[in-house]
mmCIF file of C-alpha atoms in Angstrom:
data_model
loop_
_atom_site.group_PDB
_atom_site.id
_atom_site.type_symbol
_atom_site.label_atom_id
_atom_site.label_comp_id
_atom_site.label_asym_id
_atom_site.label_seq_id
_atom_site.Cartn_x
_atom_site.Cartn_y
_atom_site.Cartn_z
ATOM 1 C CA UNK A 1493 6.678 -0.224 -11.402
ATOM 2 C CA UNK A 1494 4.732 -1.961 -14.043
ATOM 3 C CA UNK A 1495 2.340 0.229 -16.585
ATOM 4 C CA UNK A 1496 -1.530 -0.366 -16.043
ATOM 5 C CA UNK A 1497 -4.007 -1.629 -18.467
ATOM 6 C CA UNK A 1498 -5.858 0.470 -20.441
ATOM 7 C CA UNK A 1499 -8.637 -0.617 -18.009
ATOM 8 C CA UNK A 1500 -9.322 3.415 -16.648
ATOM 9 C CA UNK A 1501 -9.326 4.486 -19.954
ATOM 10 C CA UNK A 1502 -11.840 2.401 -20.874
ATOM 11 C CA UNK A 1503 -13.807 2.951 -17.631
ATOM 12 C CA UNK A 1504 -13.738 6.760 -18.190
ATOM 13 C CA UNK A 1505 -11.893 7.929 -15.844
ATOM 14 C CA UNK A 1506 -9.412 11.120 -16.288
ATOM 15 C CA UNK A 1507 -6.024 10.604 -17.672
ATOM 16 C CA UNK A 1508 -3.910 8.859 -14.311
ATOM 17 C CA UNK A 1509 -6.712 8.340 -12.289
ATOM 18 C CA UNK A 1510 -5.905 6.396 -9.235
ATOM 19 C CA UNK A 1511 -8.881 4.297 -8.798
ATOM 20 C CA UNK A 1512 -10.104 2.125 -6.068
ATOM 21 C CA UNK A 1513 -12.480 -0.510 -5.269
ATOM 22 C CA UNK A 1514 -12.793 -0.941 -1.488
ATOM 23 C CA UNK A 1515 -14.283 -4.719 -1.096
ATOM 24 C CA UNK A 1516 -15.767 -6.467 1.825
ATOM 25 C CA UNK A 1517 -14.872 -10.064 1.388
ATOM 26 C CA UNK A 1518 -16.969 -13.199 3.389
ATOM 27 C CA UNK A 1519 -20.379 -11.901 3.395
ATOM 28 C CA UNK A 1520 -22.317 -14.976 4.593
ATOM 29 C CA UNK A 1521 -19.494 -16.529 6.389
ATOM 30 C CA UNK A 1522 -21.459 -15.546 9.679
ATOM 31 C CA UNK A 1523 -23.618 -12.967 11.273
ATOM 32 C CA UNK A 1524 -20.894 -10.807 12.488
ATOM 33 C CA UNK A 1525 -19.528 -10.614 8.683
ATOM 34 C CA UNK A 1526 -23.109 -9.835 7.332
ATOM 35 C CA UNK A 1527 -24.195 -7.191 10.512
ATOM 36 C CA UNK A 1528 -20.598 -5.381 9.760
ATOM 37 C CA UNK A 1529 -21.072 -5.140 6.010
ATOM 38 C CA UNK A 1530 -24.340 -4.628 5.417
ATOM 39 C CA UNK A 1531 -23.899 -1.154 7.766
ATOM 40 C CA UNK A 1532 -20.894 -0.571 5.956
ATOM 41 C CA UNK A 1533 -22.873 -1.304 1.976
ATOM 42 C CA UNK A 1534 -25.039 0.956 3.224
ATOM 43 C CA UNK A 1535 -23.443 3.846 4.510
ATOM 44 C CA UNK A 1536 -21.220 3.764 1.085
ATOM 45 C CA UNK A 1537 -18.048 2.805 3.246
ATOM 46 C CA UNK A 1538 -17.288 0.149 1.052
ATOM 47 C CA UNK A 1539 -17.914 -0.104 -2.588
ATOM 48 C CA UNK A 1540 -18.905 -3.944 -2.802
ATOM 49 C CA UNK A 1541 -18.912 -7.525 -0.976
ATOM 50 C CA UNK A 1542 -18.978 -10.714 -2.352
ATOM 51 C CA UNK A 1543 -21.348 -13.547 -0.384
ATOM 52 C CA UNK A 1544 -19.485 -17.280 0.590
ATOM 53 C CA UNK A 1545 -22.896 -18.819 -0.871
ATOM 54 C CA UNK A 1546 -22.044 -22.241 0.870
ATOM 55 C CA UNK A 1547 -22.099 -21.239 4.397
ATOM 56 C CA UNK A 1548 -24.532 -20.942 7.251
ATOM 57 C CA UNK A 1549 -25.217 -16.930 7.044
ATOM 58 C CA UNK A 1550 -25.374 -16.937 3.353
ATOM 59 C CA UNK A 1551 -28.973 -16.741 3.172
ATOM 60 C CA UNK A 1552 -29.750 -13.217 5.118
ATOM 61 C CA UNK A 1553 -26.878 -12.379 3.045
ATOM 62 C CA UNK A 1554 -28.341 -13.026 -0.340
ATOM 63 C CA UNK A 1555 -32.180 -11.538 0.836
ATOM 64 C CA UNK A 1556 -30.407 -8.420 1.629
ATOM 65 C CA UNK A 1557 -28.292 -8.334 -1.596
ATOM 66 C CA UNK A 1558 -31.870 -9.062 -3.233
ATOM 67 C CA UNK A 1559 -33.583 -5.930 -2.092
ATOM 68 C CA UNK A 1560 -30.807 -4.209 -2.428
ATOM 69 C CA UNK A 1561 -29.608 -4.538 -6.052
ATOM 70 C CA UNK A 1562 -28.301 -1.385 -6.456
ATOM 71 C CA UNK A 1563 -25.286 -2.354 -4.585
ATOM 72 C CA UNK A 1564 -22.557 -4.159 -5.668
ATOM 73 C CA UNK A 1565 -22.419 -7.696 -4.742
ATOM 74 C CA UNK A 1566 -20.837 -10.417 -6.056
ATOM 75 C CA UNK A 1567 -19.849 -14.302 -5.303
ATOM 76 C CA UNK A 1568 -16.819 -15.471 -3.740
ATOM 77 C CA UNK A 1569 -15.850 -18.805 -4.977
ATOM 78 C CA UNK A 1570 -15.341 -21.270 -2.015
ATOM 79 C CA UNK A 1571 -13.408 -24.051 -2.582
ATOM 80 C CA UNK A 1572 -11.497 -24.117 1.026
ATOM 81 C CA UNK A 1573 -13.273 -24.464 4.774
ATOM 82 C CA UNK A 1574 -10.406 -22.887 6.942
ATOM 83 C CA UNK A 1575 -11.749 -23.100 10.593
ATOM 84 C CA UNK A 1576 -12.007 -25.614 12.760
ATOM 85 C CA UNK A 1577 -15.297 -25.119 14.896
ATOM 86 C CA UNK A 1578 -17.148 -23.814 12.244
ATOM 87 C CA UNK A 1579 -17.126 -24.986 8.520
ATOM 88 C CA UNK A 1580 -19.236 -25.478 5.478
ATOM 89 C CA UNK A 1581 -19.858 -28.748 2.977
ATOM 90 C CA UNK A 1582 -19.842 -27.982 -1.162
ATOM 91 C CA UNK A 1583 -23.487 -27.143 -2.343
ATOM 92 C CA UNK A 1584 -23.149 -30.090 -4.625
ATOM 93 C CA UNK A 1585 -22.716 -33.075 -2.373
ATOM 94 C CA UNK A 1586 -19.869 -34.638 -0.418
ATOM 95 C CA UNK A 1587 -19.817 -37.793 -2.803
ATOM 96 C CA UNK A 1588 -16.837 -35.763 -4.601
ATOM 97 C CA UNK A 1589 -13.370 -35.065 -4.946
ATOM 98 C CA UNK A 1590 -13.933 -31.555 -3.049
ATOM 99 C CA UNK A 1591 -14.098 -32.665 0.579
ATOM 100 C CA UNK A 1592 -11.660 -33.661 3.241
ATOM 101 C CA UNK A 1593 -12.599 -36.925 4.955
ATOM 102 C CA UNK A 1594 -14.785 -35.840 7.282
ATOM 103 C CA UNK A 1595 -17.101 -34.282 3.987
ATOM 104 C CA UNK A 1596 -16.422 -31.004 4.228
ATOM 105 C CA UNK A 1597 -14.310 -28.305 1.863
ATOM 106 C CA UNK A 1598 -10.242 -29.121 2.741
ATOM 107 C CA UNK A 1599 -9.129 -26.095 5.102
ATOM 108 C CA UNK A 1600 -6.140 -26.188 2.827
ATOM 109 C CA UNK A 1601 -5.661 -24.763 -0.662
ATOM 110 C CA UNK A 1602 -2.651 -27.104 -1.816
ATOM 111 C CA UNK A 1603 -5.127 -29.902 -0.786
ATOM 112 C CA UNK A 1604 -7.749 -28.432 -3.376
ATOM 113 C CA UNK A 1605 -5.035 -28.056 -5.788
ATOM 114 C CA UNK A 1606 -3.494 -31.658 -5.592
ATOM 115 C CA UNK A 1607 -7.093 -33.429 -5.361
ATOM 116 C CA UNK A 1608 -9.633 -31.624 -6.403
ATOM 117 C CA UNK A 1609 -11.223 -32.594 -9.645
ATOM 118 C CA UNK A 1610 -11.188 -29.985 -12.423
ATOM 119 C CA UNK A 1611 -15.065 -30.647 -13.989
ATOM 120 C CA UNK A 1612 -16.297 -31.146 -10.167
ATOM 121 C CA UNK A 1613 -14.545 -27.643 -9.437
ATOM 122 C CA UNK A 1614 -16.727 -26.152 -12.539
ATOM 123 C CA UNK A 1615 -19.846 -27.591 -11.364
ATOM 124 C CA UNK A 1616 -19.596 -26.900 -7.722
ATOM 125 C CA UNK A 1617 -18.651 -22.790 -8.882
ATOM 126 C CA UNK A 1618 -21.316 -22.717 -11.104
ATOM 127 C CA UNK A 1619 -23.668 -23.968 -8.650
ATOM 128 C CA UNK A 1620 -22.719 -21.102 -6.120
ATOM 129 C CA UNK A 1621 -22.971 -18.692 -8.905
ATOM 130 C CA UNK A 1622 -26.670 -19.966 -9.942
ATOM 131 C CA UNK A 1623 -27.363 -20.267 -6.244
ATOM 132 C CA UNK A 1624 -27.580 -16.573 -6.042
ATOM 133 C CA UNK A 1625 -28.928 -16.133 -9.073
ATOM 134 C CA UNK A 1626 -31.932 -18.033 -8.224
ATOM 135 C CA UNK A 1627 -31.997 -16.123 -4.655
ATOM 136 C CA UNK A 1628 -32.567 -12.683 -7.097
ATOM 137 C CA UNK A 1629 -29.254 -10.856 -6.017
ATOM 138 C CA UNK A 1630 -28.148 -9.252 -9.047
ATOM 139 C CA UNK A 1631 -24.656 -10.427 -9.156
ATOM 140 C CA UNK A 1632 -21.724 -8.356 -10.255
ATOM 141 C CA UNK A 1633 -18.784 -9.731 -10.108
ATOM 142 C CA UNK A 1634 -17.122 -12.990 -8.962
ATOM 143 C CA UNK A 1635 -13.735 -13.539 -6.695
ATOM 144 C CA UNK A 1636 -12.210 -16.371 -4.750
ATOM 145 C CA UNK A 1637 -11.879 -17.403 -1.169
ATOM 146 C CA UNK A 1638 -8.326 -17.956 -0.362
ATOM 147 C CA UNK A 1639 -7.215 -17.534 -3.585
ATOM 148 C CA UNK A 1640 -7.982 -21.407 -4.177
ATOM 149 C CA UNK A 1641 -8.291 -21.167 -8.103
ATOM 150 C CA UNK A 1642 -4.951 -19.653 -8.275
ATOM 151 C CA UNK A 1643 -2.685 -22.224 -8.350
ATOM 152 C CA UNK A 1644 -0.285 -20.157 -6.133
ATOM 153 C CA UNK A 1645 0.650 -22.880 -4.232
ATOM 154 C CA UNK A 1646 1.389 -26.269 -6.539
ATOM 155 C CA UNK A 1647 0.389 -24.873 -9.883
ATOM 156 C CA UNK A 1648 -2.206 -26.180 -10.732
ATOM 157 C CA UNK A 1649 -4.960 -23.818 -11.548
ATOM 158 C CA UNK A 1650 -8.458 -24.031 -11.586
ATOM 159 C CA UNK A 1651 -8.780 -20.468 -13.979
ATOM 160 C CA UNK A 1652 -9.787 -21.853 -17.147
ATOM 161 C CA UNK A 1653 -13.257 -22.936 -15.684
ATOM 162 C CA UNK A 1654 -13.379 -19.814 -13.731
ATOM 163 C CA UNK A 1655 -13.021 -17.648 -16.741
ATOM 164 C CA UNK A 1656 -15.693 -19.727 -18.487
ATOM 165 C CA UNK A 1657 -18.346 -19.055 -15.525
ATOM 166 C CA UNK A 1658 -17.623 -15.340 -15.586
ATOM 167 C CA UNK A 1659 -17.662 -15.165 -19.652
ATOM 168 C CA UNK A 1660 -20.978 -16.949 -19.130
ATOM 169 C CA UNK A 1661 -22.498 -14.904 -16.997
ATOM 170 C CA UNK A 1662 -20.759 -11.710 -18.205
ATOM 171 C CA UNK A 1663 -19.149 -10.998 -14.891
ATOM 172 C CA UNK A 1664 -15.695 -9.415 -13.971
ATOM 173 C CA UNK A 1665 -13.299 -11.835 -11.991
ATOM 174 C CA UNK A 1666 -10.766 -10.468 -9.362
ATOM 175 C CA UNK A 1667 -7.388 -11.158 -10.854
ATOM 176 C CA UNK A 1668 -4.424 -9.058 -10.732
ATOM 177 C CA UNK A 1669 -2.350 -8.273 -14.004
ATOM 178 C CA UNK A 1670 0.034 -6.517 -12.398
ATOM 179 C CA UNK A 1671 2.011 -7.159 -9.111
ATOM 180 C CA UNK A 1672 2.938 -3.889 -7.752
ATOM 181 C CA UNK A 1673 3.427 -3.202 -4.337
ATOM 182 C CA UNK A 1674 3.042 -7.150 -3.144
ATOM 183 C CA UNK A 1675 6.570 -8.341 -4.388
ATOM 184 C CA UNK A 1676 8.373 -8.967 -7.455
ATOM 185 C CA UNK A 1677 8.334 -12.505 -7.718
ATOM 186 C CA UNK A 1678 9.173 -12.969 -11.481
ATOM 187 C CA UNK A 1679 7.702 -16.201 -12.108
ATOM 188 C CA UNK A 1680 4.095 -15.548 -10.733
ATOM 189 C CA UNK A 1681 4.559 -12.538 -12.526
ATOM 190 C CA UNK A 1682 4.769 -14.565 -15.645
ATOM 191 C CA UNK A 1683 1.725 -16.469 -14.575
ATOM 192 C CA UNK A 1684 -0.342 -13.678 -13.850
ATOM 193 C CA UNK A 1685 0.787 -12.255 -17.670
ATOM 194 C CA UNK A 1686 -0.498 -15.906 -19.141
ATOM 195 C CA UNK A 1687 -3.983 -15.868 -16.923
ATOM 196 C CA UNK A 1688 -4.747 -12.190 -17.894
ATOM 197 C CA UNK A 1689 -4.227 -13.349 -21.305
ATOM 198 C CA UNK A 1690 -6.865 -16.332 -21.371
ATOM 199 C CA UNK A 1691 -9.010 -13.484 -19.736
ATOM 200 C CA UNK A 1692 -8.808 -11.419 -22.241
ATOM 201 C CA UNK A 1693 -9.610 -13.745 -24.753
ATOM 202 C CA UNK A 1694 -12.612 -14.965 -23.613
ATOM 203 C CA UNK A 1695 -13.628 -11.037 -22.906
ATOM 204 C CA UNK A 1696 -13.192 -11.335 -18.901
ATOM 205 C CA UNK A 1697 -12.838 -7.964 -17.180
ATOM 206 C CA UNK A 1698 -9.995 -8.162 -14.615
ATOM 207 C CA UNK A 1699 -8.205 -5.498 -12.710
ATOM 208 C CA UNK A 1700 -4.324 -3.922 -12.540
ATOM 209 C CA UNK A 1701 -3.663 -5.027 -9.077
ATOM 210 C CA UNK A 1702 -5.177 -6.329 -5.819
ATOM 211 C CA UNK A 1703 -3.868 -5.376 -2.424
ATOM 212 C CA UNK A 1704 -5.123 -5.761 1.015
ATOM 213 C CA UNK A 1705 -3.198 -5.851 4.277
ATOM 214 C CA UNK A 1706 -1.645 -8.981 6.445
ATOM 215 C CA UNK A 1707 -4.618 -10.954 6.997
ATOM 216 C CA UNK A 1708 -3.634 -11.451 10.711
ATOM 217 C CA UNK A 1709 -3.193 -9.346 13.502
ATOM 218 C CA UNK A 1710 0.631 -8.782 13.768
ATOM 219 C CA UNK A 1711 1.910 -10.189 17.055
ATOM 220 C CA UNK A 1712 -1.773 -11.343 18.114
ATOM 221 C CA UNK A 1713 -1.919 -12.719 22.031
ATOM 222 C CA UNK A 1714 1.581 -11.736 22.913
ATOM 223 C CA UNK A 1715 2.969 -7.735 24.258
ATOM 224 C CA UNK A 1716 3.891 -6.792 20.994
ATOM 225 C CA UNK A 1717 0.442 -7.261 19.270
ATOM 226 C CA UNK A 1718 -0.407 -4.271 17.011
ATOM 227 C CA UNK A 1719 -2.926 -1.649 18.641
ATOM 228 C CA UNK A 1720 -6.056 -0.363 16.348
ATOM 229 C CA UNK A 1721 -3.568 2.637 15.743
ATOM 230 C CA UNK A 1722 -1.099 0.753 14.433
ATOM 231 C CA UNK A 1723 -3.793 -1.304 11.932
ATOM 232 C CA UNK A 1724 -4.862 2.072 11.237
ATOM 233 C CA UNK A 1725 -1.909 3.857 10.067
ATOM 234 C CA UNK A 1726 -0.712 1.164 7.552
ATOM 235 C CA UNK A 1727 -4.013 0.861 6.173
ATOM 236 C CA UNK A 1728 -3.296 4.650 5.531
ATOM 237 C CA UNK A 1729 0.194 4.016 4.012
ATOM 238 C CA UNK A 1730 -1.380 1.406 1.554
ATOM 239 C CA UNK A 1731 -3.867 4.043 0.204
ATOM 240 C CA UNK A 1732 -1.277 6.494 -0.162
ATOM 241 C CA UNK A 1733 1.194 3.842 -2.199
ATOM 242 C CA UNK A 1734 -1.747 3.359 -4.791
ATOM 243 C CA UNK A 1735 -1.117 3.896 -8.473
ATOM 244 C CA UNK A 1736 -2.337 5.160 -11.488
ATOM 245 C CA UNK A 1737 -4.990 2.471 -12.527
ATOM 246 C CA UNK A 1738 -7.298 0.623 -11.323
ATOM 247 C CA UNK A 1739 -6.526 -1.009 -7.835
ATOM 248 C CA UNK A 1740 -9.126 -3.902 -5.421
ATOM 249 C CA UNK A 1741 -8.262 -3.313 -1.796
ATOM 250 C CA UNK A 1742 -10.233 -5.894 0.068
ATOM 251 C CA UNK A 1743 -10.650 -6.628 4.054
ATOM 252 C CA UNK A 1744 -12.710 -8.965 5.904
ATOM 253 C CA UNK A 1745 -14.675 -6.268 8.741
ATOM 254 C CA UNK A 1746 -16.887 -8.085 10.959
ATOM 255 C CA UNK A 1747 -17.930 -7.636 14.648
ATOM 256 C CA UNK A 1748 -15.487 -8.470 16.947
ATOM 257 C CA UNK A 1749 -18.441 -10.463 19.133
ATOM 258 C CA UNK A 1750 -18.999 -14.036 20.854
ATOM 259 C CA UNK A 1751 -20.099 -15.761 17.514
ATOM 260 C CA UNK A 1752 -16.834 -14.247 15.595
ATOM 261 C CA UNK A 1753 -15.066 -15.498 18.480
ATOM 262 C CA UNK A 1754 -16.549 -18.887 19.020
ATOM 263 C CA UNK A 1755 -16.164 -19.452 14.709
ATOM 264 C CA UNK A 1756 -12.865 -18.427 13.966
ATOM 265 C CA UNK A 1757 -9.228 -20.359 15.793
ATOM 266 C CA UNK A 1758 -7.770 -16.283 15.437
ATOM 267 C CA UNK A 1759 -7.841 -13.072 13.810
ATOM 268 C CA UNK A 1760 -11.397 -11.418 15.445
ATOM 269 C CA UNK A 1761 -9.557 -8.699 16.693
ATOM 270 C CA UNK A 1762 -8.086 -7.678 13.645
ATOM 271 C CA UNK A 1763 -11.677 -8.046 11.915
ATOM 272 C CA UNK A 1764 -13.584 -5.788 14.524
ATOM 273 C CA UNK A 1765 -10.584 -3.266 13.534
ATOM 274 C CA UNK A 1766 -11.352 -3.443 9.665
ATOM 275 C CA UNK A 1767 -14.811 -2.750 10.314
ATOM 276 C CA UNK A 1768 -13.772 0.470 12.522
ATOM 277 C CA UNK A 1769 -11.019 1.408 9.882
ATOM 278 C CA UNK A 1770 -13.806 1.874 7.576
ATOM 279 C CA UNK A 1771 -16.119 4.138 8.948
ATOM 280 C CA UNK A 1772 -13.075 6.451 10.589
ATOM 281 C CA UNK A 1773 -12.602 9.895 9.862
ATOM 282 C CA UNK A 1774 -8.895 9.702 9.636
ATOM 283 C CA UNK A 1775 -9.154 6.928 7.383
ATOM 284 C CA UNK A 1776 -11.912 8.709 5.094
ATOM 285 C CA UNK A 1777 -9.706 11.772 5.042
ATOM 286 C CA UNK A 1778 -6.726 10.050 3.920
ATOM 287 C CA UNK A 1779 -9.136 8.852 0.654
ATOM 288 C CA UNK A 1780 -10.164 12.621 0.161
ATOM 289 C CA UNK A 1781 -6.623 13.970 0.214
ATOM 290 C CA UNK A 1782 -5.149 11.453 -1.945
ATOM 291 C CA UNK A 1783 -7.980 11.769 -4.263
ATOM 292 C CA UNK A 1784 -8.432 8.277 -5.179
ATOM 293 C CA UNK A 1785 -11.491 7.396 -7.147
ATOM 294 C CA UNK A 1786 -13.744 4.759 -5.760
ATOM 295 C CA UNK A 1787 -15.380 2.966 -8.513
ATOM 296 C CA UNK A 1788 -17.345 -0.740 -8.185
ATOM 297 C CA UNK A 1789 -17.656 -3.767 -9.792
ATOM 298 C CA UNK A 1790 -20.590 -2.653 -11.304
ATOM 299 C CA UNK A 1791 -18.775 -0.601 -13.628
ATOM 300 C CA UNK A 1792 -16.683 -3.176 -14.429
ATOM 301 C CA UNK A 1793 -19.284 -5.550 -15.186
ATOM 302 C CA UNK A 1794 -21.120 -2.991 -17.546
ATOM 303 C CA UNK A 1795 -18.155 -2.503 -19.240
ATOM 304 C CA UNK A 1796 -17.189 -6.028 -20.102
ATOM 305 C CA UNK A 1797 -21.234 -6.551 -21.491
ATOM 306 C CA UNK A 1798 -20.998 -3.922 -23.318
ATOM 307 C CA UNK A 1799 -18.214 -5.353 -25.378
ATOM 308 C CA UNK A 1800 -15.942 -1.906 -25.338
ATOM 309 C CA UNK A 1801 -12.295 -3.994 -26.015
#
C-alpha cells in the first residue's frame, strides 16, 4: 500500500485520519439526478456534487447551488454524451472538433481522445466553468465526466489545460495520486505520479485516491442480478478498506423513475439503490464505527487559496 500525501496534515486533521469525501456526481444530467441530490445535499448525506453544466437539468441545478452556497458544489467537466435517447451538444457550438457527426459530445472517451482538439477542449471547459460562475453558484471544486481528460484510454491527455482552469480559478481537481485499492497497474501508476506532479506545480489541490463502486448493476436483467442487499454490503466493505489519507468516494444516486428510465440504455436500478444506500442506517453506522472523517471540497479549495504548500 502506497504512503499518502501530506494532504491531511495540511488539512488538519489528527495524525492517520481516514478521511472521506462522499460525492454525488451528474447533478444536472436530469431531474431524477437533481431531486435525489439535492435531498441528499441537504440532509448532509453527501458532502458535495458537481453539476454536468451542458445538459438539460443543469439550470434548476445551478439556481439551487446559487441559494445554497454553503454547500459544496462543483463542475464536472463534460467532454462525452454516453446515452442514446438523451444527450447534450458542447456549450460552445457544434462547428468543432468536440462532436460526433450528428453535433453532439462523442458517447465515447477514446473518440475525445483521438479527435478532440486540445485549445477547443480548454475553451469548451472553461466555458462550463464560467457558465456557473455567471449563474452565482459558488464553485468549489472541478472533476470530470467519464474520466475524459485522463487519457486512460489512448494517452493522450487533456490535464495540462485542466490544471490551468483550476489554477485559474483556484479550485481543487479530482485526481488520484495514489492507486490503492483499484489495481496495481504500474504504468498508470507512473502516469498518475507525472500528472500529480504538473499539479503540484501549478499549486492544484488533488486528493490520495478516488474510489467508487462498479458503475453497473452486476448481472442487471438476468437471475443473478445483485439485490439492494448485495449493493449495500459492498458499499460497506469499501468504507471499511479506506486508508489513512484523504479518500473521494463518488456515486451517481438518482430516482429510479420514468424519466431515469426513459434517459438512460441501463443502470437506473443501480442509481435508485445509491440514492437509498445513502440515507440508510446500516450504511451511516458503518461510517460511525469506522470513524472516517467526512471532509468537502470546500476545505480543499480553501486550502489550495490560501497557499499552505
Amino acid at each position: 500500500m502506497s504512503t499518502p500525501s501530506d494532504l491531511a496534515d495540511r488539512l488538519g486533521l489528527a495524525p492517520g485520519a481516514r478521511a472521506i469525501i462522499l460525492n454525488a456526481d451528474d447533478f444536472g444530467m436530469c431531474h431524477a439526478a437533481n431531486t435525489a441530490i439535492v435531498d441528499l445535499l441537504t440532509a448532509g448525506r453527501i458532502d458535495s456534487t458537481t453539476v454536468m453544466v451542458p445538459c438539460a437539468w443543469s439550470p434548476e441545478a445551478l439556481a439551487f447551488a446559487a441559494s445554497r452556497t454553503d454547500l459544496d458544489v462543483g463542475v464536472h467537466l463534460v467532454l462525452t454524451s454516453e446515452w442514446t435517447r438523451y444527450r447534450w451538444r458542447p456549450l460552445t457550438g457544434t462547428a468543432t472538433t468536440l462532436v460526433d457527426a450528428d453535433g453532439f459530445f462523442p458517447a465515447d472517451v477514446a473518440v475525445v481522445e483521438r479527435t478532440a482538439d486540445e485549445a477547443e477542449v480548454a475553451a469548451e471547459l472553461a466555458a462550463q466553468v464560467q457558465a456557473a460562475l455567471d449563474a452565482g453558484v459558488d464553485v468549489t471544486h472541478l472533476d470530470n465526466h467519464m474520466g475524459s481528460v485522463y487519457g486512460l484510454l489512448t494517452g493522450r491527455d487533456f490535464l495540462r489545460p485542466v490544471f490551468e482552469l483550476a489554477a485559474r480559478h483556484g479550485l481543487p481537481f479530482r485526481l488520484p495520486r495514489i492507486m490503492d485499492g483499484v489495481g496495481a497497474d504500474a504504468a498508470l501508476q507512473a502516469t498518475l505520479h507525472d500528472a500529480a506532479a504538473a499539479a503540484d506545480a501549478v499549486g492544484v489541490e488533488i486528493i490520495d485516491r478516488l474510489w467508487s463502486h462498479p458503475f453497473a448493476l452486476l448481472g442487471e436483467g438476468t437471475p443473478a442480478e445483485e439485490t439492494y442487499e448485495q449493493v449495500r454490503d459492498g458499499f460497506i466493505a469499501l468504507l471499511r478498506a479506506v486508508p489513512a489519507g484523504v479518500t473521494e468516494i463518488y456515486l451517481h444516486p438518482m430516482v429510479d423513475d420514468d424519466e431515469l428510465r426513459a434517459a438512460v440504455d441501463y443502470g437506473a436500478t443501480k442509481r435508485g439503490y445509491e440514492l437509498r444506500l445513502l440515507a440508510d442506517p446500516v450504511v451511516l453506522q458503518a461510517i460511525e464505527d469506522e470513524a472516517l472523517v467526512r471532509i468537502g471540497w470546500r476545505d480543499l479549495r480553501d486550502l489550495q487559496r490560501s497557499s499552505i504548500r
